[in-house]
Short mmCIF file of C-alpha atoms and ligand atoms in Angstrom, two decimals:
data_model
loop_
_atom_site.label_atom_id
_atom_site.label_comp_id
_atom_site.label_asym_id
_atom_site.label_seq_id
_atom_site.Cartn_x
_atom_site.Cartn_y
_atom_site.Cartn_z
CA MET A 4 253.33 110.91 74.08
CA ASP A 5 252.20 107.75 72.38
CA ARG A 6 249.71 106.00 74.67
CA ARG A 7 251.00 102.56 73.70
CA GLY A 8 254.51 103.62 74.56
CA PHE A 9 253.59 104.37 78.12
CA ILE A 10 253.43 100.88 79.56
CA GLY A 11 256.79 100.01 78.07
CA ALA A 12 258.49 103.15 79.35
CA GLY A 13 259.98 102.44 82.75
CA ALA A 14 260.89 106.07 83.31
CA ALA A 15 257.35 107.25 82.79
CA LEU A 16 255.99 104.51 85.00
CA ALA A 17 258.24 105.50 87.83
CA LEU A 18 256.33 108.78 87.94
CA VAL A 19 253.13 107.07 88.85
CA PRO A 20 253.76 106.64 92.58
CA LEU A 21 254.73 110.31 92.77
CA LEU A 22 251.64 111.39 90.89
CA ARG A 23 249.63 109.17 93.12
CA GLN A 24 250.89 110.93 96.21
CA ALA A 25 250.12 114.28 94.67
CA TRP A 26 246.57 113.15 93.93
CA ALA A 27 246.11 111.72 97.38
CA ALA A 28 247.02 115.09 98.84
CA THR A 29 244.42 116.83 96.68
CA PRO A 30 241.54 114.41 96.20
CA ALA A 31 239.64 116.95 94.12
CA ALA A 32 242.29 116.64 91.44
CA VAL A 33 241.51 112.98 90.87
CA ASP A 34 239.34 113.25 87.84
CA HIS A 35 239.76 112.70 84.16
CA ALA A 36 240.20 116.32 83.22
CA ALA A 37 242.96 116.91 85.76
CA MET A 38 244.90 113.97 84.41
CA GLY A 39 244.99 115.33 80.88
CA HIS A 40 243.29 113.13 78.34
CA GLY A 41 245.74 110.74 76.79
CA ALA A 42 248.82 112.48 78.11
CA MET A 43 249.63 109.77 80.65
CA GLY A 44 247.58 107.07 79.04
CA ALA A 45 244.59 108.23 81.04
CA GLU A 46 241.03 107.63 79.95
CA THR A 47 239.80 108.85 76.59
CA MET A 48 236.41 107.10 76.61
CA PRO A 49 233.56 108.83 74.83
CA ALA A 50 230.79 109.77 77.26
CA ALA A 51 227.95 107.31 77.72
CA ALA A 52 225.38 109.83 76.50
CA ALA A 53 227.25 110.29 73.20
CA LEU A 54 226.91 106.62 72.30
CA GLY A 55 223.14 106.25 72.40
CA LEU A 56 222.90 102.84 74.07
CA PRO A 57 219.22 102.37 74.93
CA ALA A 58 218.38 102.22 78.64
CA GLY A 59 215.27 101.26 80.56
CA LEU A 60 214.26 98.16 78.59
CA ALA A 61 212.80 95.15 80.37
CA LEU A 62 215.41 93.05 82.19
CA PRO A 63 216.49 90.37 79.69
CA ALA A 64 216.08 86.80 80.88
CA LEU A 65 219.18 84.62 80.69
CA PRO A 66 218.55 81.78 78.23
CA LEU A 67 219.39 78.29 79.50
CA LEU A 68 221.86 75.97 77.80
CA ARG A 69 219.74 73.02 76.74
CA ASN A 70 220.58 69.61 78.14
CA GLN A 71 221.04 67.17 75.25
CA SER A 72 221.27 64.09 77.39
CA ALA A 73 218.32 61.81 78.10
CA LEU A 74 220.23 60.00 80.86
CA PRO A 75 219.11 60.85 84.39
CA GLY A 76 221.76 62.78 86.34
CA VAL A 77 223.72 63.71 83.22
CA PHE A 78 223.93 67.19 81.74
CA SER A 79 225.48 67.22 78.31
CA ALA A 80 225.78 70.18 75.94
CA ALA A 81 228.07 71.99 73.52
CA LEU A 82 229.69 75.39 73.88
CA SER A 83 231.70 77.23 71.28
CA ALA A 84 233.62 80.47 71.61
CA GLY A 85 233.72 82.73 68.57
CA ALA A 86 233.25 86.23 67.22
CA GLN A 87 229.71 87.42 66.88
CA ALA A 88 228.32 90.77 65.71
CA LEU A 89 225.37 91.86 67.83
CA PRO A 90 223.16 94.91 67.22
CA LEU A 91 223.77 97.29 70.10
CA LEU A 92 223.62 100.96 69.13
CA PRO A 93 220.61 102.06 67.03
CA GLY A 94 221.67 103.34 63.60
CA LYS A 95 225.23 102.03 63.97
CA PRO A 96 226.80 98.85 62.59
CA ALA A 97 226.53 95.81 64.85
CA THR A 98 229.20 95.50 67.56
CA VAL A 99 231.57 92.55 67.42
CA PHE A 100 231.76 90.53 70.63
CA TRP A 101 233.42 87.24 71.44
CA SER A 102 230.71 85.01 72.75
CA TYR A 103 229.74 81.53 73.86
CA ASN A 104 227.14 80.14 71.43
CA GLY A 105 226.52 83.62 70.01
CA GLN A 106 225.15 85.01 73.29
CA VAL A 107 226.37 87.75 75.62
CA PRO A 108 226.28 86.81 78.48
CA GLY A 109 226.82 83.17 77.53
CA PRO A 110 224.05 80.61 77.99
CA THR A 111 223.16 79.78 81.58
CA ILE A 112 224.06 76.29 82.75
CA GLU A 113 221.66 74.94 85.33
CA VAL A 114 222.23 71.55 86.95
CA PHE A 115 221.62 69.74 90.22
CA GLU A 116 224.06 68.64 92.90
CA GLY A 117 225.25 65.16 92.04
CA ASP A 118 224.91 65.65 88.28
CA GLU A 119 227.61 64.61 85.85
CA VAL A 120 228.41 67.44 83.45
CA ARG A 121 229.83 66.86 79.95
CA LEU A 122 230.56 69.92 77.88
CA HIS A 123 231.94 69.69 74.40
CA PHE A 124 233.89 72.85 73.72
CA GLU A 125 235.08 74.28 70.43
CA ASN A 126 237.45 77.23 70.12
CA ARG A 127 236.62 79.36 67.07
CA LEU A 128 238.64 82.33 68.32
CA SER A 129 242.00 83.35 66.89
CA GLN A 130 243.63 82.92 70.33
CA PRO A 131 244.10 79.96 72.66
CA THR A 132 241.47 79.81 75.36
CA THR A 133 240.14 77.60 78.16
CA ILE A 134 236.89 77.44 80.09
CA HIS A 135 237.40 77.84 83.80
CA TRP A 136 234.50 76.76 86.03
CA HIS A 137 234.89 79.48 88.60
CA GLY A 138 234.28 78.29 92.17
CA LEU A 139 233.28 74.70 91.40
CA PRO A 140 234.88 71.82 93.33
CA ILE A 141 235.98 69.83 90.27
CA PRO A 142 239.19 68.02 89.23
CA ALA A 143 242.08 70.34 88.40
CA GLU A 144 242.56 68.91 84.90
CA GLN A 145 238.94 69.80 84.05
CA ASP A 146 239.15 73.32 85.48
CA GLY A 147 240.46 75.23 82.46
CA ASN A 148 243.86 76.13 83.90
CA PRO A 149 246.18 78.19 81.68
CA GLN A 150 248.34 75.03 81.39
CA ASP A 151 245.59 73.33 79.38
CA PRO A 152 244.83 75.68 76.47
CA VAL A 153 242.44 74.79 73.66
CA LEU A 154 244.14 76.12 70.53
CA PRO A 155 242.32 78.07 67.79
CA GLY A 156 240.28 75.57 65.80
CA GLY A 157 240.69 72.99 68.56
CA SER A 158 238.17 71.37 70.83
CA ARG A 159 237.95 69.32 74.02
CA GLU A 160 235.47 67.89 76.45
CA TYR A 161 235.17 69.14 80.00
CA ARG A 162 233.74 66.47 82.23
CA PHE A 163 233.09 66.51 85.96
CA THR A 164 230.61 65.40 88.62
CA LEU A 165 229.27 67.92 91.09
CA PRO A 166 229.41 66.73 94.69
CA GLN A 167 226.45 66.97 97.07
CA GLY A 168 226.40 70.14 99.12
CA CYS A 169 227.83 72.44 96.45
CA ALA A 170 224.56 74.14 95.41
CA GLY A 171 225.31 77.77 94.65
CA SER A 172 225.86 80.45 92.03
CA TYR A 173 229.00 79.95 90.00
CA TRP A 174 230.18 81.13 86.61
CA TYR A 175 232.40 80.17 83.72
CA HIS A 176 234.93 82.27 81.85
CA PRO A 177 238.18 81.91 79.88
CA HIS A 178 241.50 81.54 81.72
CA PRO A 179 244.23 81.44 79.05
CA HIS A 180 247.72 82.64 79.87
CA GLY A 181 247.81 86.44 79.57
CA HIS A 182 244.51 86.90 77.71
CA THR A 183 241.85 86.40 80.34
CA ALA A 184 240.91 90.08 80.71
CA GLU A 185 240.58 90.61 76.95
CA GLN A 186 238.49 87.49 76.37
CA VAL A 187 236.14 88.31 79.24
CA TYR A 188 235.63 91.96 78.31
CA MET A 189 234.98 90.91 74.72
CA GLY A 190 231.99 89.01 76.08
CA LEU A 191 233.05 85.51 77.11
CA ALA A 192 231.35 84.68 80.42
CA GLY A 193 228.25 82.85 81.52
CA VAL A 194 226.62 81.72 84.73
CA PHE A 195 226.48 78.25 86.20
CA VAL A 196 223.79 77.54 88.80
CA VAL A 197 223.95 74.37 90.86
CA LYS A 198 220.61 73.64 92.48
CA SER A 199 219.79 71.54 95.51
CA ARG A 200 216.78 69.21 95.65
CA LYS A 201 216.24 70.46 99.23
CA ASP A 202 216.43 74.19 98.57
CA PRO A 203 214.76 76.12 101.45
CA LEU A 204 214.16 79.10 99.13
CA ALA A 205 212.74 77.18 96.17
CA HIS A 206 209.32 78.76 96.76
CA LEU A 207 210.54 82.29 96.00
CA PRO A 208 210.43 83.76 92.49
CA GLU A 209 214.02 84.01 91.31
CA GLN A 210 215.86 86.69 89.32
CA ARG A 211 219.37 86.27 88.01
CA LEU A 212 221.43 89.40 87.58
CA VAL A 213 224.78 89.29 85.81
CA LEU A 214 226.63 92.58 86.26
CA SER A 215 229.25 93.34 83.63
CA ASP A 216 231.13 96.28 82.28
CA LEU A 217 230.97 97.51 78.72
CA LYS A 218 233.48 99.98 77.39
CA LEU A 219 232.93 101.27 73.88
CA ASP A 220 235.05 103.47 71.66
CA ALA A 221 233.64 106.34 69.62
CA ASP A 222 232.74 103.96 66.75
CA GLY A 223 230.68 101.77 69.03
CA LYS A 224 233.27 98.97 69.06
CA VAL A 225 234.32 97.23 72.25
CA ALA A 226 237.34 99.34 73.24
CA ALA A 227 240.80 97.87 73.74
CA ASN A 228 242.31 98.18 77.20
CA SER A 229 244.02 101.50 77.88
CA ASP A 230 247.08 101.94 80.06
CA ALA A 231 244.76 103.05 82.85
CA ASP A 232 242.75 99.85 82.44
CA ARG A 233 245.90 97.74 82.68
CA MET A 234 246.92 99.56 85.83
CA ASP A 235 243.62 100.00 87.64
CA GLY A 236 241.53 97.26 86.10
CA ARG A 237 239.08 98.02 83.32
CA GLU A 238 235.86 99.93 83.83
CA GLY A 239 233.55 101.01 81.03
CA GLN A 240 230.89 103.64 80.44
CA PHE A 241 228.17 101.09 81.02
CA LEU A 242 227.53 98.74 83.87
CA LEU A 243 225.16 96.20 82.33
CA VAL A 244 222.68 93.80 83.89
CA ASN A 245 222.15 90.69 81.77
CA GLY A 246 223.67 92.61 78.87
CA ALA A 247 221.27 95.59 79.14
CA TRP A 248 221.86 99.09 80.44
CA ARG A 249 219.74 100.15 83.43
CA PRO A 250 216.97 97.66 82.63
CA GLN A 251 213.67 97.62 84.49
CA LEU A 252 212.19 94.97 86.72
CA THR A 253 208.74 94.89 88.29
CA LEU A 254 208.40 94.13 92.00
CA GLY A 255 205.09 93.99 93.85
CA VAL A 256 204.62 95.84 97.12
CA GLY A 257 205.27 93.22 99.78
CA GLU A 258 206.54 90.78 97.18
CA ARG A 259 209.59 88.75 98.12
CA GLN A 260 212.07 87.70 95.42
CA ARG A 261 215.33 85.81 95.48
CA TRP A 262 218.07 87.52 93.49
CA ARG A 263 221.27 85.81 92.48
CA VAL A 264 223.84 88.46 91.60
CA TRP A 265 227.17 87.96 89.82
CA ASN A 266 229.92 90.56 89.58
CA ALA A 267 231.32 89.58 86.19
CA SER A 268 233.12 92.89 85.68
CA SER A 269 236.90 92.93 85.31
CA ALA A 270 237.63 95.16 88.24
CA ARG A 271 234.74 96.96 89.92
CA VAL A 272 234.12 96.55 93.61
CA LEU A 273 230.34 96.97 93.80
CA LYS A 274 228.71 98.18 96.98
CA LEU A 275 225.16 97.14 96.23
CA ALA A 276 222.18 98.78 97.90
CA LEU A 277 218.43 98.88 97.41
CA PRO A 278 217.16 101.92 99.33
CA GLY A 279 213.46 101.95 100.17
CA HIS A 280 213.18 98.14 100.20
CA GLU A 281 214.20 95.30 102.50
CA LEU A 282 217.40 93.52 101.67
CA GLU A 283 218.55 90.27 103.19
CA LEU A 284 221.82 88.54 102.40
CA VAL A 285 221.11 84.81 102.22
CA GLY A 286 223.98 83.40 100.20
CA SER A 287 227.58 83.94 99.09
CA ASP A 288 229.79 82.44 96.35
CA GLY A 289 229.42 78.85 97.52
CA GLY A 290 225.70 78.83 98.35
CA LEU A 291 223.39 79.67 101.23
CA LEU A 292 224.43 81.14 104.58
CA GLN A 293 223.22 79.57 107.83
CA ARG A 294 220.50 82.20 108.19
CA PRO A 295 219.39 85.41 106.50
CA HIS A 296 221.21 88.62 107.48
CA ARG A 297 219.40 91.94 107.16
CA VAL A 298 221.80 94.37 105.44
CA ASP A 299 221.92 97.91 104.07
CA SER A 300 224.49 97.09 101.44
CA VAL A 301 226.55 94.18 100.13
CA LEU A 302 230.14 94.50 98.96
CA LEU A 303 230.63 92.41 95.84
CA PRO A 304 234.20 92.34 94.50
CA PRO A 305 234.93 91.26 90.93
CA GLY A 306 234.23 87.56 90.43
CA ALA A 307 232.05 87.27 93.56
CA ARG A 308 228.37 86.37 93.88
CA ALA A 309 225.63 87.06 96.38
CA GLU A 310 222.17 85.67 96.95
CA LEU A 311 219.74 88.29 98.19
CA VAL A 312 216.16 88.18 99.30
CA VAL A 313 214.44 91.40 98.36
CA THR A 314 211.08 92.54 99.72
CA GLY A 315 209.33 95.33 97.80
CA ARG A 316 208.49 98.25 100.12
CA PHE A 317 208.74 101.34 97.90
CA ALA A 318 209.33 103.57 100.93
CA PRO A 319 208.53 107.18 100.05
CA GLY A 320 211.49 109.33 99.10
CA HIS A 321 213.37 106.44 97.51
CA GLY A 322 212.34 105.02 94.25
CA ALA A 323 215.71 104.39 92.73
CA GLY A 324 216.38 100.73 92.12
CA LEU A 325 219.48 98.61 92.62
CA LEU A 326 222.42 100.95 93.16
CA ALA A 327 226.17 100.67 93.31
CA LEU A 328 227.15 103.13 96.06
CA PRO A 329 230.39 105.12 95.88
CA TYR A 330 233.48 103.03 96.54
CA ARG A 331 237.15 104.01 96.36
CA ARG A 332 239.51 101.17 95.58
CA GLY A 333 242.78 103.03 95.29
CA LYS A 334 242.85 103.49 91.54
CA MET A 335 245.88 105.31 90.23
CA MET A 336 245.13 106.47 86.73
CA SER A 337 241.37 106.80 86.51
CA ALA A 338 238.64 108.44 88.56
CA GLU A 339 237.14 106.66 91.53
CA GLN A 340 233.42 105.93 91.63
CA ASP A 341 232.20 108.84 93.73
CA VAL A 342 228.52 108.79 92.76
CA ASN A 343 225.70 106.27 92.96
CA LEU A 344 225.30 104.19 89.81
CA THR A 345 221.86 102.84 89.00
CA LEU A 346 222.14 99.24 87.87
CA LEU A 347 218.48 98.26 87.69
CA GLU A 348 215.29 100.28 87.90
CA LEU A 349 212.41 98.89 89.91
CA ARG A 350 208.81 99.43 88.89
CA ARG A 351 206.07 99.09 91.44
CA GLY A 352 203.88 96.14 90.55
CA THR A 353 200.22 97.03 90.25
CA VAL A 354 198.96 94.17 92.37
CA ALA A 355 200.41 93.68 95.83
CA LYS A 356 201.68 90.13 96.10
CA ALA A 357 201.54 88.03 99.24
CA THR A 358 204.80 88.06 101.14
CA ALA A 359 206.30 84.57 101.04
CA GLN A 360 207.92 83.17 104.17
CA LEU A 361 211.65 83.50 104.63
CA PRO A 362 212.90 80.55 106.75
CA ALA A 363 214.94 81.46 109.82
CA ARG A 364 217.48 78.66 109.17
CA LEU A 365 218.85 78.03 105.71
CA ARG A 366 221.51 75.37 106.24
CA GLU A 367 224.39 74.28 108.45
CA ILE A 368 227.93 75.41 107.76
CA GLN A 369 230.62 73.62 109.76
CA PRO A 370 233.57 75.84 110.66
CA LEU A 371 236.82 74.45 109.24
CA GLY A 372 238.96 73.05 112.06
CA ALA A 373 242.45 73.94 113.25
CA PRO A 374 244.87 74.29 110.34
CA ALA A 375 247.60 71.76 109.58
CA LEU A 376 249.68 74.63 108.26
CA ARG A 377 249.73 78.39 107.92
CA ARG A 378 250.98 80.52 105.06
CA ARG A 379 251.49 84.19 104.47
CA VAL A 380 250.60 85.69 101.10
CA VAL A 381 251.76 89.28 100.59
CA LEU A 382 250.24 91.34 97.80
CA SER A 383 252.30 94.27 96.57
CA GLU A 384 252.79 96.64 93.67
CA ASP A 385 256.00 97.81 92.04
CA MET A 386 255.01 100.55 89.66
CA ALA A 387 258.61 101.17 88.66
CA ASN A 388 258.87 97.70 87.13
CA PRO A 389 256.57 97.29 84.12
CA GLN A 390 257.59 93.62 83.78
CA ALA A 391 256.37 92.80 87.27
CA MET A 392 254.02 95.43 88.59
CA PHE A 393 251.68 93.22 90.60
CA LEU A 394 253.32 90.78 92.93
CA ILE A 395 252.51 87.90 95.25
CA ASN A 396 255.23 87.30 97.83
CA GLY A 397 257.49 89.50 95.73
CA LYS A 398 257.08 87.41 92.57
CA THR A 399 255.20 87.64 89.34
CA PHE A 400 253.39 84.59 87.91
CA ASP A 401 255.51 81.89 86.33
CA MET A 402 253.85 78.92 84.70
CA GLU A 403 256.89 76.78 85.57
CA ARG A 404 256.91 77.62 89.27
CA VAL A 405 254.81 75.98 91.96
CA ASP A 406 254.54 78.43 94.83
CA PHE A 407 253.10 76.17 97.52
CA HIS A 408 252.71 72.45 98.11
CA GLY A 409 249.70 71.21 100.06
CA LYS A 410 247.83 67.97 100.73
CA VAL A 411 244.37 66.71 99.98
CA GLY A 412 242.10 67.00 103.02
CA GLN A 413 244.42 69.28 105.00
CA VAL A 414 243.06 72.54 106.40
CA GLU A 415 245.28 75.48 105.45
CA GLU A 416 245.15 78.92 106.99
CA TRP A 417 246.30 81.82 104.82
CA ASP A 418 246.92 85.40 105.82
CA ILE A 419 246.48 87.55 102.72
CA ASP A 420 248.35 90.72 103.48
CA ASN A 421 247.66 93.54 101.05
CA GLN A 422 250.63 95.88 101.28
CA ALA A 423 249.73 97.56 98.01
CA ASP A 424 247.87 100.82 97.40
CA MET A 425 244.92 99.30 95.56
CA ASP A 426 242.31 96.78 96.66
CA HIS A 427 243.02 93.29 95.30
CA PRO A 428 240.23 90.69 95.42
CA PHE A 429 241.74 87.31 96.30
CA HIS A 430 240.49 84.16 94.55
CA ILE A 431 241.53 80.51 94.70
CA HIS A 432 240.43 77.66 92.44
CA GLY A 433 238.91 74.30 93.26
CA THR A 434 237.39 74.98 96.66
CA GLN A 435 235.55 77.45 98.88
CA PHE A 436 237.12 79.19 101.84
CA GLN A 437 235.91 80.69 105.12
CA VAL A 438 237.11 84.15 106.10
CA LEU A 439 237.93 84.15 109.82
CA ALA A 440 239.06 87.70 110.49
CA ARG A 441 240.40 90.89 108.97
CA ARG A 442 243.06 93.25 110.25
CA ASN A 443 242.87 96.96 109.54
CA ASN A 444 245.11 99.59 111.16
CA GLY A 445 246.60 96.90 113.37
CA VAL A 446 243.26 95.71 114.76
CA TRP A 447 241.91 92.22 114.05
CA ARG A 448 238.15 91.88 113.72
CA GLU A 449 236.42 88.55 113.56
CA GLU A 450 234.18 87.95 110.60
CA ALA A 451 230.52 88.41 111.58
CA PHE A 452 229.22 85.11 110.17
CA LEU A 453 230.31 81.93 108.42
CA ALA A 454 230.10 81.85 104.64
CA TRP A 455 231.58 79.81 101.82
CA ARG A 456 233.46 82.08 99.45
CA ASP A 457 235.93 81.86 96.61
CA VAL A 458 236.58 85.59 96.22
CA ALA A 459 237.21 88.07 99.01
CA ASN A 460 238.17 91.68 98.62
CA VAL A 461 241.39 92.62 100.40
CA SER A 462 241.43 96.37 100.63
CA ALA A 463 244.67 98.35 100.61
CA GLY A 464 246.53 97.86 103.89
CA GLU A 465 244.21 95.08 105.03
CA THR A 466 245.11 91.53 106.06
CA LEU A 467 242.54 88.82 105.62
CA ARG A 468 242.72 85.46 107.41
CA LEU A 469 240.99 82.55 105.71
CA ARG A 470 240.85 78.76 105.89
CA PHE A 471 240.19 76.18 103.22
CA ARG A 472 240.63 72.53 102.40
CA GLN A 473 241.31 71.12 98.95
CA ASP A 474 239.60 67.76 98.47
CA MET A 475 241.18 66.86 95.12
CA PRO A 476 244.81 66.65 94.02
CA GLY A 477 246.32 68.82 91.31
CA LEU A 478 247.44 72.29 90.42
CA ARG A 479 245.29 75.15 91.67
CA MET A 480 245.68 78.79 90.71
CA PHE A 481 245.24 81.59 93.19
CA HIS A 482 245.16 85.20 92.02
CA CYS A 483 243.78 88.69 92.12
CA HIS A 484 240.41 88.68 90.35
CA ILE A 485 240.99 92.08 88.77
CA LEU A 486 241.55 90.34 85.45
CA GLU A 487 244.15 92.83 84.22
CA HIS A 488 246.19 92.16 87.38
CA GLU A 489 245.85 88.42 86.93
CA ASP A 490 247.10 88.73 83.34
CA ALA A 491 249.93 90.96 84.54
CA GLY A 492 251.12 88.17 86.84
CA MET A 493 249.34 88.62 90.19
CA MET A 494 248.83 84.87 90.33
CA GLY A 495 250.44 81.86 91.95
CA MET A 496 250.05 78.09 92.06
CA LEU A 497 249.30 75.60 94.81
CA ARG A 498 250.08 71.96 94.05
CA VAL A 499 247.82 69.70 96.08
CA GLN A 500 249.40 66.27 96.62
CA PRO A 501 247.24 63.16 96.92
CU1 LIG B 623 237.30 83.52 87.95
CU2 LIG B 623 241.03 81.98 88.17
O1 LIG B 623 239.19 82.79 88.01
CU1 LIG B 624 238.34 80.66 89.50
CU1 LIG B 625 244.66 93.23 91.82
#
């Protein structure tokens, strides 16, 4: 059967839930071979080893986007999106990416709280695009909504001022109607760091780690999405860090480093661990936590960020570096991640470095007060309906439909109820939320600590209770951050009234 034909064939799609049940009954059968390569649109990726992508190089630094303004408190620069061939596989022709300013990942934007940001953007792609400033509290009309496309050959300026208190690790990526997944996997994404002038961790050496997926076809080209990718969310043969495969980083014994980590993959839920070392979670999407939390692992859904403080211990018997531990997210057409993946290899520094202090208090986070209103948001899947497979409150995204009306300054409480079979990471634009509690198997559990987030994984069968406040009027998208699901319509709109 023609692989392309699969998604359009309602009859074939109706089989998927049945197949899924069969697989669930026999977990051992859930692998590529059992699914028959290509027969049901399943994976046909060439193996990583066959492609010859070099591994083990030094961790690439992320180049900064240069500020062209001489005015204090103003950051001004230009970004353009276009095709760019980059050498990737030795002895093979260069691989074509779509990139910001010719770089994959895109140039890093680094500014301070309170800065005014002016970005001149030019679209040299053959598709409409936008730049969405993921997680930043900025005006809706500057936020790269799908309603505001920049056409091929077109340009615009994005302009916004970053409020005090928003220091954190954000990112930017395209958000055009229906083409977000493709534009991101082709290479369009970059990080956006907002710094505070009173940063309690400024004394620590900092590493920035952008995790992204690369899926190549047998010719070394960036592969198109398969049917399995459209269903499950795309995963590739390579999980890259700053564009490199399993790069190496040196850490001294006793040395303490601050790591900012971005999950810029389309769909992977990463359960990060660093066995043999000390790991402290100190920040989430919207900046620092109130205090450090010693952890064994950190769950980072697609789109989310974490700030970690890592202390080099090199405990005997470990030695691996940064790992993604096995995690099952309910995929239907492709294999689950059942093994550890090494993201980054750590080399023991020759000279032991003094262990820098880690402050006991990082900042205050005020809990959001009692909500002015409550809403229920049900996530579901209808595999028998290829036009509307991924649903929010029974509906697929419609650019003409506003799903909810809210008010500036009002606290809202949302229950995100995932009645589907896959995990769906929930994201909302324009603000940060606080997760209060989660319900699994009928039991509510309070969240262990306060954090500002803009993405939270909602696993299959789970209900997540969160609160947020929107401080600016306008149209705000909320959606699943598996980009293929977003493109397929698992997205809604909140209109915030002045
Ligand atoms: Cu990072 Cu609406 O997306
Ligand atoms: Cu966003
Ligand atoms: Cu989803």
